[in-house]
Coordinates of C-alpha atoms and ligand atoms in Angstrom, one line a residue:
M24 CA 0.0 0.0 0.0
K25 CA 2.7 2.5 1.1
L26 CA 4.8 1.5 -1.8
S27 CA 2.1 2.3 -4.3
I28 CA 1.5 5.7 -2.8
V29 CA 5.2 6.5 -3.0
R30 CA 5.3 5.4 -6.6
S31 CA 2.3 7.5 -7.6
I32 CA 3.9 10.6 -6.0
N33 CA 7.2 9.9 -7.9
T34 CA 5.5 9.5 -11.2
K35 CA 3.2 12.5 -10.8
R36 CA 3.2 14.2 -14.2
Y37 CA 3.6 17.9 -14.0
P38 CA 2.1 19.9 -16.9
S39 CA 4.6 21.2 -19.4
L40 CA 5.2 25.0 -19.2
I41 CA 5.2 25.6 -23.0
G42 CA 1.5 26.0 -23.9
Q43 CA 0.6 27.8 -20.7
S44 CA -0.8 31.3 -21.0
I45 CA 0.3 34.3 -19.0
E46 CA -2.7 33.8 -16.7
D47 CA -1.9 30.1 -16.3
L48 CA 1.7 30.9 -15.2
E49 CA 0.4 33.6 -12.7
T50 CA -1.9 31.0 -11.2
L51 CA 1.0 28.5 -11.1
S52 CA 3.2 31.0 -9.3
T53 CA 0.5 31.7 -6.6
S54 CA -0.2 28.0 -6.2
L55 CA 3.5 27.6 -5.4
G56 CA 3.3 30.4 -2.8
E57 CA 4.9 33.1 -4.9
P58 CA 3.5 36.4 -6.1
S59 CA 1.7 36.4 -9.4
F60 CA 4.2 38.7 -11.1
R61 CA 6.6 35.7 -11.1
G62 CA 4.3 34.1 -13.6
R63 CA 4.7 37.1 -15.9
Q64 CA 8.5 36.8 -15.5
L65 CA 8.3 33.1 -16.4
F66 CA 6.2 34.0 -19.5
D67 CA 8.9 36.4 -20.6
W68 CA 11.6 33.8 -20.2
I69 CA 9.8 31.1 -21.9
Y70 CA 8.1 32.9 -24.8
R71 CA 10.1 36.0 -25.5
K72 CA 13.6 35.0 -24.5
K73 CA 12.9 31.3 -25.4
V74 CA 14.9 30.0 -22.5
D75 CA 14.1 26.5 -21.3
D76 CA 16.5 26.2 -18.4
F77 CA 15.4 27.5 -14.9
T78 CA 19.0 28.1 -13.8
K79 CA 19.4 30.7 -16.6
M80 CA 16.3 32.6 -15.4
T81 CA 18.4 35.2 -13.5
D82 CA 15.5 37.1 -11.9
I83 CA 13.7 34.0 -10.7
P84 CA 14.7 33.3 -7.1
K85 CA 16.5 30.0 -6.5
L86 CA 13.7 28.9 -4.2
L87 CA 11.1 29.1 -7.0
Q88 CA 13.5 27.6 -9.5
D89 CA 13.7 24.6 -7.1
K90 CA 9.9 24.4 -6.7
L91 CA 9.6 24.4 -10.5
K92 CA 12.1 21.6 -11.1
G93 CA 9.6 18.9 -11.8
Y94 CA 7.8 20.9 -14.5
P95 CA 9.0 20.0 -18.0
F96 CA 9.2 22.8 -20.6
H97 CA 8.5 20.8 -23.7
P98 CA 5.5 18.6 -24.2
L99 CA 7.1 17.1 -27.3
N100 CA 10.3 15.2 -28.1
I101 CA 12.1 15.2 -31.5
L102 CA 12.4 11.7 -33.0
K103 CA 13.8 12.3 -36.5
T104 CA 14.7 15.1 -38.9
N105 CA 14.6 14.7 -42.7
S106 CA 15.8 17.3 -45.2
S107 CA 14.7 17.3 -48.8
S108 CA 17.4 17.3 -51.5
S109 CA 17.0 21.0 -52.0
K110 CA 17.4 21.6 -48.2
E111 CA 14.6 24.1 -48.5
T112 CA 12.2 21.8 -46.9
Q113 CA 12.8 19.9 -43.6
K114 CA 10.4 17.4 -42.1
Y115 CA 10.4 16.7 -38.4
L116 CA 8.9 13.8 -36.6
L117 CA 8.0 14.5 -33.0
T118 CA 6.4 12.5 -30.2
T119 CA 3.9 13.4 -27.6
K120 CA 4.2 12.4 -24.0
N121 CA 1.7 9.5 -24.6
G122 CA 3.8 8.2 -27.5
M123 CA 1.9 9.5 -30.5
T124 CA 3.9 10.8 -33.4
I125 CA 3.2 13.9 -35.4
E126 CA 4.9 15.7 -38.3
S127 CA 5.9 19.3 -38.8
V128 CA 7.5 20.9 -41.9
L129 CA 9.8 23.8 -42.2
M130 CA 10.0 25.6 -45.5
I131 CA 12.8 28.1 -46.1
K132 CA 12.8 30.5 -49.0
K133 CA 15.0 33.6 -49.1
D134 CA 14.2 35.6 -46.0
R135 CA 11.0 33.6 -45.2
A136 CA 10.9 30.5 -43.0
T137 CA 7.4 29.0 -42.7
I138 CA 6.5 26.3 -40.4
C139 CA 3.5 24.0 -41.1
L140 CA 2.0 22.9 -37.8
S141 CA -0.1 19.9 -37.0
T142 CA -3.1 20.4 -34.8
Q143 CA -4.3 16.7 -34.4
V144 CA -2.9 13.2 -34.5
G145 CA -4.7 11.9 -37.6
C146 CA -7.8 13.6 -38.9
A147 CA -11.5 12.9 -38.9
V148 CA -12.4 14.8 -42.1
D149 CA -11.5 11.9 -44.4
C150 CA -10.7 13.7 -47.7
S151 CA -10.0 11.0 -50.2
F152 CA -6.8 12.5 -51.6
C153 CA -5.0 13.2 -48.2
A154 CA -2.6 10.9 -46.5
T155 CA -3.4 12.1 -43.0
A156 CA -7.0 10.9 -43.5
K157 CA -5.8 7.4 -43.9
M158 CA -4.8 7.4 -40.2
G159 CA -8.3 8.2 -39.1
F160 CA -8.7 10.5 -36.1
V161 CA -6.5 9.6 -33.1
Q162 CA -6.4 12.6 -30.8
N163 CA -6.4 16.4 -30.5
L164 CA -3.1 18.1 -29.8
S165 CA -2.9 20.3 -26.7
V166 CA -2.0 24.0 -27.0
G167 CA 1.5 23.2 -25.8
E168 CA 1.9 20.3 -28.3
I169 CA 0.9 22.7 -31.1
I170 CA 3.3 25.5 -30.3
D171 CA 6.1 23.3 -29.1
Q172 CA 6.5 22.4 -32.8
Y173 CA 7.5 26.0 -33.3
F174 CA 10.0 26.0 -30.5
Q175 CA 11.6 22.7 -31.3
L176 CA 11.9 23.4 -35.1
E177 CA 13.3 26.9 -34.6
R178 CA 15.9 25.6 -32.2
L179 CA 16.9 22.5 -34.3
S180 CA 17.0 24.3 -37.6
D181 CA 18.7 27.4 -36.1
T182 CA 16.4 29.5 -38.3
K183 CA 14.1 32.3 -37.2
I184 CA 10.6 31.3 -38.1
T185 CA 8.8 34.2 -39.8
N186 CA 5.5 32.6 -40.8
V187 CA 3.2 29.9 -39.3
V188 CA 0.5 27.9 -41.2
F189 CA -1.9 25.6 -39.5
M190 CA -1.8 23.2 -42.4
G191 CA -0.1 20.1 -41.1
M192 CA -1.9 17.0 -39.9
G193 CA -5.4 17.4 -38.7
E194 CA -8.3 19.9 -39.0
P195 CA -7.6 23.0 -36.8
F196 CA -11.3 23.9 -36.6
L197 CA -12.2 20.4 -35.1
N198 CA -9.7 21.3 -32.4
Y199 CA -10.8 24.9 -32.4
K200 CA -10.1 26.0 -28.8
N201 CA -6.6 24.7 -28.8
S202 CA -5.7 26.0 -32.3
I203 CA -7.0 29.5 -31.5
A204 CA -5.2 29.5 -28.1
A205 CA -2.0 28.4 -29.9
A206 CA -2.3 31.2 -32.5
K207 CA -2.9 33.7 -29.7
L208 CA 0.3 32.6 -27.9
L209 CA 2.3 32.8 -31.1
N210 CA 0.9 36.3 -31.6
H211 CA 1.2 37.5 -27.9
E212 CA 3.1 40.8 -27.9
K213 CA 4.8 40.0 -24.6
G214 CA 5.9 36.7 -25.9
I215 CA 6.8 35.3 -29.3
N216 CA 5.1 38.3 -30.9
L217 CA 4.6 36.9 -34.4
G218 CA 2.4 39.2 -36.4
A219 CA -1.2 38.1 -36.9
R220 CA -0.8 38.4 -40.6
R221 CA 2.0 35.9 -40.5
I222 CA -0.3 33.3 -39.0
T223 CA -2.7 31.4 -41.2
I224 CA -5.3 28.9 -40.1
S225 CA -6.5 26.5 -42.8
T226 CA -9.8 24.7 -42.6
A227 CA -11.4 22.0 -44.7
G228 CA -14.6 24.1 -44.3
I229 CA -16.2 23.5 -40.9
I230 CA -19.0 26.1 -41.4
D231 CA -20.1 26.7 -37.8
K232 CA -16.4 27.3 -36.8
I233 CA -15.9 29.7 -39.7
K234 CA -18.9 31.6 -38.4
K235 CA -17.5 31.5 -34.8
F236 CA -14.1 32.6 -36.1
T237 CA -15.8 35.5 -38.0
N238 CA -17.8 36.6 -34.9
E239 CA -14.9 36.4 -32.6
R240 CA -13.0 38.7 -35.0
H241 CA -9.6 37.0 -34.7
P242 CA -6.8 38.9 -36.5
F243 CA -5.2 35.8 -38.0
R244 CA -5.5 34.9 -41.7
L245 CA -8.0 32.3 -42.8
A246 CA -7.6 29.8 -45.6
V247 CA -10.3 27.4 -46.8
S248 CA -9.7 24.2 -48.8
L249 CA -12.4 24.4 -51.5
N250 CA -10.9 21.8 -53.8
G251 CA -13.9 21.7 -56.1
S252 CA -15.9 24.0 -58.3
N253 CA -19.3 22.7 -57.4
H254 CA -21.2 20.7 -54.7
D255 CA -21.2 17.2 -56.3
Q256 CA -17.6 17.3 -57.4
R257 CA -16.5 18.4 -53.9
L258 CA -18.7 15.8 -52.2
K259 CA -16.9 13.0 -54.1
I260 CA -13.5 13.9 -52.8
M261 CA -14.5 15.6 -49.5
P262 CA -17.3 13.7 -47.8
I263 CA -17.8 16.5 -45.2
T264 CA -19.5 18.4 -48.0
K265 CA -22.6 16.2 -47.2
N266 CA -23.3 18.2 -44.1
Q267 CA -21.3 21.3 -45.0
S268 CA -22.9 22.2 -48.4
F269 CA -20.9 24.0 -51.0
Q270 CA -23.4 26.8 -51.1
N271 CA -23.4 27.3 -47.3
L272 CA -19.6 27.2 -47.3
L273 CA -19.4 30.0 -49.9
E274 CA -21.9 32.0 -47.9
A275 CA -19.9 31.6 -44.7
I276 CA -16.7 32.6 -46.6
K277 CA -18.4 35.7 -48.0
T278 CA -19.7 36.7 -44.5
Y279 CA -16.2 36.3 -43.2
T280 CA -14.6 38.5 -45.9
N281 CA -17.3 41.1 -45.5
Q282 CA -17.1 41.4 -41.8
S283 CA -13.4 41.1 -41.3
R284 CA -12.6 43.0 -44.5
K285 CA -9.8 40.5 -44.9
R286 CA -8.8 38.6 -48.0
I287 CA -9.3 34.9 -47.6
T288 CA -7.1 32.3 -49.2
I289 CA -9.0 29.6 -51.2
E290 CA -7.0 26.5 -51.6
Y291 CA -7.6 24.2 -54.5
V292 CA -5.9 20.8 -54.8
L293 CA -5.7 20.1 -58.5
I294 CA -6.3 16.5 -59.4
E295 CA -6.2 15.1 -62.9
G296 CA -9.6 14.2 -64.3
I297 CA -11.4 15.2 -61.1
N298 CA -11.4 19.0 -60.9
N299 CA -9.0 20.3 -63.5
S300 CA -11.2 20.9 -66.6
K301 CA -11.7 24.2 -68.4
K302 CA -15.3 24.2 -67.1
D303 CA -13.9 24.1 -63.5
S304 CA -11.6 27.0 -64.2
L305 CA -14.5 29.1 -65.6
K306 CA -16.8 28.1 -62.8
L307 CA -14.2 29.0 -60.2
I308 CA -13.6 32.4 -61.8
E309 CA -17.3 33.1 -61.6
I310 CA -17.6 32.1 -58.0
L311 CA -14.4 33.7 -56.7
S312 CA -14.9 37.0 -58.5
Q313 CA -17.6 37.7 -55.9
I314 CA -15.2 37.0 -53.0
K315 CA -12.3 39.0 -51.7
C316 CA -9.8 36.2 -52.0
K317 CA -6.6 34.8 -53.3
L318 CA -6.6 31.5 -55.0
N319 CA -3.9 29.0 -54.2
V320 CA -3.7 26.1 -56.6
I321 CA -1.9 23.1 -55.2
P322 CA -1.1 20.5 -57.8
Y323 CA -1.9 17.1 -56.2
N324 CA 1.0 15.5 -54.4
E325 CA 0.7 11.8 -55.1
I326 CA 0.2 9.5 -52.2
N327 CA -0.9 5.9 -52.2
S328 CA -4.3 6.6 -53.9
I329 CA -6.2 6.4 -57.1
Y330 CA -5.6 10.0 -58.0
K331 CA -3.0 11.5 -60.3
R332 CA -1.2 14.8 -60.4
P333 CA -1.9 16.7 -63.7
T334 CA 1.1 17.1 -66.0
E335 CA 2.8 20.5 -65.9
E336 CA 1.2 21.3 -69.3
R337 CA -2.3 20.4 -68.0
I338 CA -1.7 22.6 -64.9
H339 CA -0.9 25.5 -67.2
V340 CA -4.0 24.8 -69.3
F341 CA -6.1 24.9 -66.2
L342 CA -4.4 28.2 -65.1
N343 CA -4.7 30.0 -68.4
P344 CA -8.2 31.3 -68.0
F345 CA -7.2 32.9 -64.7
K346 CA -5.0 35.4 -66.5
N347 CA -7.7 38.0 -66.5
A348 CA -9.3 37.1 -63.1
S349 CA -10.0 39.9 -60.7
F350 CA -8.2 38.0 -57.8
P351 CA -4.6 36.9 -57.4
V352 CA -3.7 33.3 -58.2
T353 CA -0.7 31.5 -56.9
V354 CA 0.5 27.9 -57.5
R355 CA 2.1 25.9 -54.7
W356 CA 4.6 23.8 -56.6
S357 CA 4.7 21.9 -53.3
K358 CA 8.0 21.5 -51.7
G359 CA 9.5 18.4 -50.2
Q360 CA 7.7 15.7 -52.1
D361 CA 10.8 13.6 -52.1
I362 CA 10.5 13.3 -48.4
D363 CA 6.7 13.2 -48.3
A364 CA 6.6 16.6 -46.8
G365 CA 4.3 18.2 -49.4
C366 CA 0.7 19.2 -48.7
G367 CA -1.4 16.2 -47.8
Q368 CA 1.5 13.8 -47.5
L369 CA 1.9 14.0 -43.8
A370 CA 1.0 10.7 -42.0
T371 CA 2.5 8.7 -39.1
N372 CA 1.6 5.4 -37.5
I373 CA -0.3 4.1 -40.5
K374 CA -0.9 0.4 -39.9
Ligands
SAH16 N1 -7.4 20.3 -42.6 C1 -7.0 21.5 -43.0 C2 -5.4 21.7 -43.0 C3 -4.6 20.6 -43.4 S1 -4.4 20.1 -45.1 C4 -7.5 21.8 -44.4 O1 -8.1 20.9 -45.0 O2 -7.3 23.0 -44.9 C5 -3.5 21.4 -45.9 C6 -3.9 21.5 -47.4 O3 -3.3 20.4 -48.2 C7 -5.3 21.5 -47.7 O4 -5.6 22.6 -48.6 C8 -5.6 20.2 -48.4 O5 -6.7 20.2 -49.3 C9 -4.3 20.0 -49.1 N2 -4.0 18.6 -49.5 C10 -4.4 17.5 -48.8 N3 -3.9 16.4 -49.5 C11 -3.2 16.8 -50.5 C12 -2.4 16.2 -51.5 N4 -2.2 14.9 -51.6 N5 -1.8 16.9 -52.5 C13 -1.9 18.3 -52.4 N6 -2.6 19.0 -51.5 C14 -3.2 18.2 -50.5

């Protein structure tokens, strides 16, 4: 009996500090018998100075440093790093404390270093063209697990991260609370202080959460994966369209752009014979001309599925009608396909 009590005390798991808000750290300080301003000092060390060693926190008294000893900083561990042949793309495999693995990608181009964060282990949305979908949904990531990807990759790559996209594994809007809290922590002016315009949250189109995001007036950028030019076509490759109709999604997108006055990014995975006809280009132009948007075409990155990436020539044929479109169009010639780090190629633990 006694022994088991001792064991349970010894193995008590303290929450990781990365992921805690300024208020959480104030509460932690007072619970340890210290004034709440110590929590604000901790926030400054962890998020602004990016220090993960209590002994280096010179204005934190030794007594508090000792009380904090059992608290880990990082909720994640790095398992593996992979660089693509161009070195511009690096893929990282990380593990959570309960042994789940997730992937994060760092893309470096000139003076821009963008990290692609995962928000879930696996995904419930089940898009037929996406590797993550094949894992099914496993679990949500905590706030700390989401932003620790940022801390770990910045440290390991020795690169200052300038942009964050929530486009890794999972559907951020099905882990809404943690994804928004993570974005707020990245943006916090007393901490990491990454500009809100450098933070993009990408959703497969969870309509009630797009509405919530609109009403809450978050400053972050929003991207929606449309991936089809009409309801039936989208339904075939994105089964969520059944309950999130194409028309309702467009309405929610319009309301967002009208209320926020922000430009939304519309993502469009281009798949041969599925959504890349001339009719699709023309329909998309018609739809998107009414929306304050930017179109981002992502030629399909092949995974183990029935779909094919259009040839470069076919991609250009699809893009041609957009020359006179009223909105900007970009093409993501996805990076890191050789290491399966391109869009939609992230998957771990597939049995
Ligand atoms: N669940 C979110 C974010 C993760 S996916 C969302 O759907 O937006 C990030 C982007 O990659 C999405 O636009 C998605 O449609 C796209 N994508 C998924 N699988 C892909 C693949 N095999 N090739 C190219 N893009 C893909």
